[in-house]
GROMACS .gro file of C-alpha atoms in nm:
model
  273
    1MET     CA    1   6.341   8.738   4.321
    2THR     CA    2   6.568   8.802   4.022
    3PHE     CA    3   6.953   8.787   4.104
    4PRO     CA    4   7.000   9.213   4.067
    5SER     CA    5   7.215   9.375   3.777
    6ARG     CA    6   7.369   9.639   3.937
    7PHE     CA    7   7.516   9.558   4.312
    8HIS     CA    8   7.713   9.621   4.599
    9ALA     CA    9   7.937   9.320   4.685
   10VAL     CA   10   8.033   9.255   5.093
   11TYR     CA   11   8.295   9.008   5.192
   12PRO     CA   12   8.331   8.845   5.504
   13GLY     CA   13   8.661   8.718   5.697
   14GLY     CA   14   8.773   8.377   5.636
   15ALA     CA   15   9.183   8.349   5.717
   16SER     CA   16   9.274   8.126   5.495
   17HIS     CA   17   8.944   8.053   5.324
   18VAL     CA   18   9.048   8.433   5.112
   19ALA     CA   19   9.055   8.207   4.841
   20THR     CA   20   8.725   8.060   4.868
   21ILE     CA   21   8.621   8.417   4.874
   22ALA     CA   22   8.844   8.538   4.592
   23GLY     CA   23   8.626   8.244   4.404
   24SER     CA   24   8.305   8.406   4.496
   25ALA     CA   25   8.379   8.764   4.413
   26LEU     CA   26   8.514   8.666   4.103
   27GLU     CA   27   8.188   8.482   4.002
   28LEU     CA   28   7.974   8.733   4.126
   29ASP     CA   29   8.199   8.981   3.914
   30LYS     CA   30   8.102   8.800   3.562
   31GLN     CA   31   7.723   8.815   3.646
   32GLY     CA   32   7.635   9.181   3.708
   33ALA     CA   33   7.809   9.506   3.745
   34VAL     CA   34   7.978   9.544   4.083
   35VAL     CA   35   7.937   9.919   4.182
   36GLY     CA   36   8.114   9.907   4.572
   37VAL     CA   37   8.238   9.652   4.806
   38ALA     CA   38   8.335   9.592   5.193
   39GLY     CA   39   8.487   9.357   5.347
   40VAL     CA   40   8.662   9.243   5.693
   41SER     CA   41   8.977   9.044   5.752
   42ALA     CA   42   9.064   8.782   5.424
   43GLY     CA   43   8.744   8.956   5.254
   44GLY     CA   44   8.882   9.308   5.286
   45LEU     CA   45   9.176   9.193   5.109
   46VAL     CA   46   8.949   9.043   4.844
   47ALA     CA   47   8.715   9.367   4.840
   48ILE     CA   48   9.051   9.549   4.794
   49ALA     CA   49   9.133   9.410   4.502
   50HIS     CA   50   8.791   9.414   4.375
   51ALA     CA   51   8.770   9.854   4.427
   52PHE     CA   52   9.124   9.867   4.190
   53ASP     CA   53   8.995   9.637   3.948
   54ARG     CA   54   9.277   9.386   4.019
   55LEU     CA   55   9.059   9.104   4.106
   56ASP     CA   56   9.188   8.846   3.836
   57ASP     CA   57   9.541   8.929   3.943
   58LEU     CA   58   9.464   8.793   4.315
   59PRO     CA   59   9.460   8.436   4.236
   60GLY     CA   60   9.829   8.441   4.111
   61LEU     CA   61   9.925   8.602   4.442
   62LEU     CA   62   9.681   8.403   4.637
   63ARG     CA   63   9.900   8.048   4.470
   64ILE     CA   64  10.243   8.227   4.622
   65TRP     CA   65  10.124   8.320   4.970
   66LEU     CA   66   9.869   8.064   5.084
   67GLN     CA   67  10.175   7.808   5.073
   68LYS     CA   68  10.422   7.696   5.321
   69ASN     CA   69  10.238   7.948   5.575
   70ARG     CA   70  10.456   8.216   5.402
   71LEU     CA   71  10.116   8.461   5.562
   72LEU     CA   72  10.186   8.397   5.875
   73ASP     CA   73  10.513   8.533   5.897
   74VAL     CA   74  10.611   8.343   6.231
   75VAL     CA   75  10.838   8.474   6.467
   76PRO     CA   76  10.954   8.266   6.748
   77ALA     CA   77  10.876   8.480   7.031
   78GLY     CA   78  10.605   8.235   7.246
   79ARG     CA   79  10.383   8.567   7.287
   80VAL     CA   80  10.099   8.763   7.162
   81GLY     CA   81  10.197   8.891   6.825
   82ILE     CA   82  10.362   8.568   6.715
   83CYS     CA   83  10.350   8.631   6.367
   84ALA     CA   84  10.502   8.963   6.234
   85HIS     CA   85  10.186   9.044   5.996
   86ARG     CA   86  10.477   9.179   5.731
   87MET     CA   87  10.314   8.997   5.444
   88VAL     CA   88   9.967   9.148   5.418
   89PRO     CA   89  10.090   9.511   5.353
   90ARG     CA   90  10.292   9.360   5.094
   91ILE     CA   91  10.063   9.133   4.928
   92ILE     CA   92   9.847   9.477   4.887
   93ASP     CA   93  10.173   9.685   4.767
   94GLU     CA   94  10.177   9.457   4.535
   95LEU     CA   95   9.832   9.396   4.430
   96ILE     CA   96   9.742   9.741   4.383
   97GLY     CA   97  10.106   9.936   4.402
   98PRO     CA   98  10.236  10.104   4.721
   99GLY     CA   99  10.079  10.432   4.949
  100ARG     CA  100   9.744  10.391   4.729
  101THR     CA  101   9.473  10.572   4.960
  102LEU     CA  102   9.086  10.428   4.996
  103GLY     CA  103   8.962  10.752   4.825
  104GLU     CA  104   9.156  10.633   4.490
  105ALA     CA  105   8.939  10.343   4.490
  106ARG     CA  106   8.743  10.272   4.113
  107ILE     CA  107   8.445  10.224   4.314
  108PRO     CA  108   8.304  10.294   4.676
  109LEU     CA  109   8.535  10.037   4.935
  110CYS     CA  110   8.491   9.991   5.292
  111LEU     CA  111   8.700   9.833   5.548
  112VAL     CA  112   8.608   9.732   5.892
  113VAL     CA  113   8.819   9.710   6.222
  114THR     CA  114   8.806   9.667   6.559
  115ARG     CA  115   8.882  10.009   6.786
  116ALA     CA  116   8.829  10.007   7.160
  117SER     CA  117   8.594   9.683   7.121
  118ARG     CA  118   8.373   9.892   6.838
  119PRO     CA  119   8.349   9.835   6.476
  120VAL     CA  120   8.499  10.154   6.245
  121TYR     CA  121   8.416  10.152   5.880
  122LEU     CA  122   8.696  10.276   5.720
  123SER     CA  123   8.629  10.426   5.362
  124SER     CA  124   8.710  10.562   5.007
  125TRP     CA  125   8.441  10.876   5.083
  126ALA     CA  126   8.453  10.907   5.487
  127THR     CA  127   8.830  10.840   5.510
  128PRO     CA  128   8.992  10.880   5.140
  129GLN     CA  129   9.291  10.978   5.280
  130VAL     CA  130   9.377  10.675   5.494
  131LYS     CA  131   9.634  10.431   5.282
  132VAL     CA  132   9.503  10.126   5.179
  133ASN     CA  133   9.790   9.888   5.294
  134GLU     CA  134   9.749  10.033   5.655
  135ALA     CA  135   9.393   9.949   5.681
  136GLY     CA  136   9.430   9.566   5.492
  137ARG     CA  137   9.688   9.548   5.805
  138ALA     CA  138   9.470   9.650   6.069
  139THR     CA  139   9.120   9.465   5.945
  140SER     CA  140   9.338   9.161   5.891
  141ALA     CA  141   9.523   9.175   6.234
  142LEU     CA  142   9.362   8.886   6.423
  143VAL     CA  143   9.468   8.935   6.764
  144PRO     CA  144   9.625   8.656   6.912
  145LEU     CA  145   9.822   8.572   6.606
  146PHE     CA  146   9.909   8.915   6.497
  147LEU     CA  147   9.962   9.266   6.755
  148MET     CA  148   9.711   9.527   6.759
  149VAL     CA  149   9.824   9.796   6.476
  150GLU     CA  150   9.827  10.158   6.454
  151ILE     CA  151   9.666  10.316   6.138
  152PRO     CA  152   9.899  10.629   6.084
  153SER     CA  153   9.732  10.810   5.786
  154LEU     CA  154   9.390  10.749   5.978
  155GLY     CA  155   9.473  11.063   6.173
  156THR     CA  156   9.342  11.178   6.539
  157GLU     CA  157   9.360  11.524   6.715
  158LEU     CA  158   9.683  11.367   6.855
  159SER     CA  159   9.769  11.276   6.444
  160PRO     CA  160   9.923  11.071   6.392
  161ASP     CA  161   9.707  10.749   6.452
  162VAL     CA  162   9.827  10.634   6.819
  163VAL     CA  163   9.499  10.407   6.850
  164LYS     CA  164   9.533   9.999   6.847
  165SER     CA  165   9.308   9.874   6.579
  166TYR     CA  166   9.288   9.484   6.493
  167ASP     CA  167   9.043   9.236   6.308
  168GLY     CA  168   8.701   9.345   6.229
  169GLY     CA  169   8.572   9.008   6.220
  170PHE     CA  170   8.549   9.038   6.601
  171VAL     CA  171   8.270   9.313   6.585
  172ASP     CA  172   8.150   9.280   6.249
  173ASN     CA  173   8.218   8.971   6.042
  174LEU     CA  174   7.952   9.073   5.791
  175PRO     CA  175   7.926   9.476   5.714
  176ASP     CA  176   7.645   9.424   5.482
  177HIS     CA  177   7.468   9.730   5.607
  178VAL     CA  178   7.767   9.980   5.503
  179PHE     CA  179   7.528  10.062   5.144
  180ASP     CA  180   7.179  10.054   5.284
  181GLY     CA  181   7.102  10.418   5.199
  182ARG     CA  182   7.239  10.375   4.832
  183VAL     CA  183   7.049  10.306   4.547
  184ASP     CA  184   7.166   9.934   4.416
  185PRO     CA  185   7.067   9.644   4.627
  186THR     CA  186   7.368   9.447   4.842
  187VAL     CA  187   7.466   9.100   4.737
  188SER     CA  188   7.641   8.938   5.063
  189VAL     CA  189   7.850   8.650   5.080
  190SER     CA  190   7.910   8.434   5.396
  191LEU     CA  191   8.133   8.090   5.429
  192ARG     CA  192   7.960   7.787   5.594
  193PRO     CA  193   8.303   7.606   5.716
  194ILE     CA  194   8.296   7.239   5.627
  195GLU     CA  195   8.565   7.042   5.809
  196PRO     CA  196   8.686   6.692   5.619
  197THR     CA  197   8.632   6.408   5.845
  198THR     CA  198   8.990   6.236   5.910
  199GLY     CA  199   8.888   6.061   6.198
  200ARG     CA  200   9.163   6.172   6.435
  201ALA     CA  201   9.046   6.377   6.728
  202ASN     CA  202   9.153   6.728   6.748
  203ARG     CA  203   9.368   6.877   6.968
  204THR     CA  204   9.504   7.203   7.097
  205GLY     CA  205   9.861   7.147   7.177
  206ASP     CA  206  10.080   7.346   7.452
  207ASP     CA  207  10.265   7.566   7.191
  208PRO     CA  208  10.155   7.919   7.133
  209LEU     CA  209  10.105   7.892   6.775
  210SER     CA  210   9.895   7.612   6.821
  211GLN     CA  211   9.651   7.789   7.120
  212ALA     CA  212   9.645   8.114   6.910
  213ILE     CA  213   9.508   7.959   6.608
  214ASP     CA  214   9.294   7.777   6.823
  215ILE     CA  215   9.133   8.098   6.932
  216VAL     CA  216   9.124   8.245   6.613
  217GLY     CA  217   8.957   7.973   6.478
  218ALA     CA  218   8.675   8.020   6.716
  219VAL     CA  219   8.663   8.372   6.554
  220THR     CA  220   8.633   8.271   6.171
  221PHE     CA  221   8.403   8.022   6.195
  222ALA     CA  222   8.157   8.246   6.444
  223PRO     CA  223   7.821   8.300   6.244
  224ALA     CA  224   7.829   8.640   6.083
  225GLN     CA  225   7.484   8.859   6.177
  226ARG     CA  226   7.330   9.010   5.867
  227LYS     CA  227   7.240   9.388   5.963
  228THR     CA  228   7.093   9.482   5.662
  229LYS     CA  229   6.755   9.649   5.672
  230ARG     CA  230   6.718   9.625   5.283
  231THR     CA  231   6.533   9.279   5.126
  232ASP     CA  232   6.601   9.358   4.779
  233GLY     CA  233   6.937   9.232   4.810
  234ARG     CA  234   7.045   8.851   4.816
  235HIS     CA  235   7.252   8.648   5.073
  236ILE     CA  236   7.539   8.411   4.951
  237VAL     CA  237   7.620   8.138   5.192
  238VAL     CA  238   7.915   7.982   5.038
  239ASP     CA  239   8.056   7.584   5.151
  240ALA     CA  240   8.390   7.643   5.265
  241TYR     CA  241   8.577   7.287   5.288
  242GLY     CA  242   8.866   7.237   5.500
  243SER     CA  243   9.035   7.447   5.760
  244GLY     CA  244   9.064   7.821   5.755
  245LEU     CA  245   9.340   7.818   5.975
  246ASP     CA  246   9.561   7.617   5.730
  247PHE     CA  247   9.808   7.854   5.577
  248ASN     CA  248  10.005   7.565   5.399
  249LEU     CA  249   9.829   7.459   5.104
  250SER     CA  250   9.906   7.305   4.762
  251VAL     CA  251   9.817   7.512   4.434
  252ALA     CA  252   9.618   7.197   4.401
  253ASP     CA  253   9.416   7.296   4.715
  254ILE     CA  254   9.439   7.662   4.647
  255ASP     CA  255   9.292   7.631   4.312
  256LYS     CA  256   8.987   7.394   4.477
  257ARG     CA  257   8.905   7.670   4.753
  258ILE     CA  258   8.841   7.953   4.442
  259GLU     CA  259   8.667   7.683   4.233
  260ASN     CA  260   8.420   7.609   4.513
  261GLY     CA  261   8.370   8.017   4.567
  262ARG     CA  262   8.258   8.046   4.224
  263ARG     CA  263   8.025   7.720   4.237
  264GLY     CA  264   7.840   7.838   4.545
  265VAL     CA  265   7.740   8.187   4.314
  266ARG     CA  266   7.635   7.984   4.069
  267ALA     CA  267   7.434   7.767   4.291
  268ALA     CA  268   7.274   8.078   4.454
  269MET     CA  269   7.211   8.200   4.146
  270GLU     CA  270   7.047   7.950   3.977
  271ALA     CA  271   6.838   7.840   4.313
  272ARG     CA  272   6.486   8.002   4.338
  273PRO     CA  273   6.525   8.214   4.659
   0.00000   0.00000   0.00000
């Protein structure tokens, strides 16, 4: 099977492996025409960058925000929602400009959020009025690190929206089916976590942050279930080295993750399916 020249790209959640996912997206963008994107959580941020034609700018931002736990935005409260979660909307606004809506995306864009224990697919075609920074914040609201959030621009019969949403990875960490009804196939990416061996036992501490990170890690590393009914696309598994819950990375670490994502896509394209 040859690699398609035109395809939709789908990116999974991965927390600080957003850098690995970004590398995968950069390589996919080199190899063919990406005609639509979908993503969840960290993959949602990459999908936003791709859909607004700002993918090349994402590594520079990640080199800043993945250092010194900036992205976590920790609030010393000792409760659920111990991180303020102000940074993801800030990154999105810095990347594509404030106030942008899903309907303004250059190519079809879909982000997954969880609402009432079910997946909800916010998209440029079904919910074009939704603000990108609100959707990006919701798809990456990893409870219990972050509180559930509202999406005011979504609206309901009780408009503005008052229903709580949170990370879409809890219910659909690989939305590879959202483009099944379109002409072009889908290329999806998932992560294979490879933890470094340190010789030390991994223990969860008594502090709320340590325990929250442990819970989030279980969700982040859960296998992404494929749901597409089509057989004309491709699925690429990329090795993700190091902890996805480490948000205190060096620039060298971040660049290494980006390159690992690129390398994983290249290897998949060169291999015979």
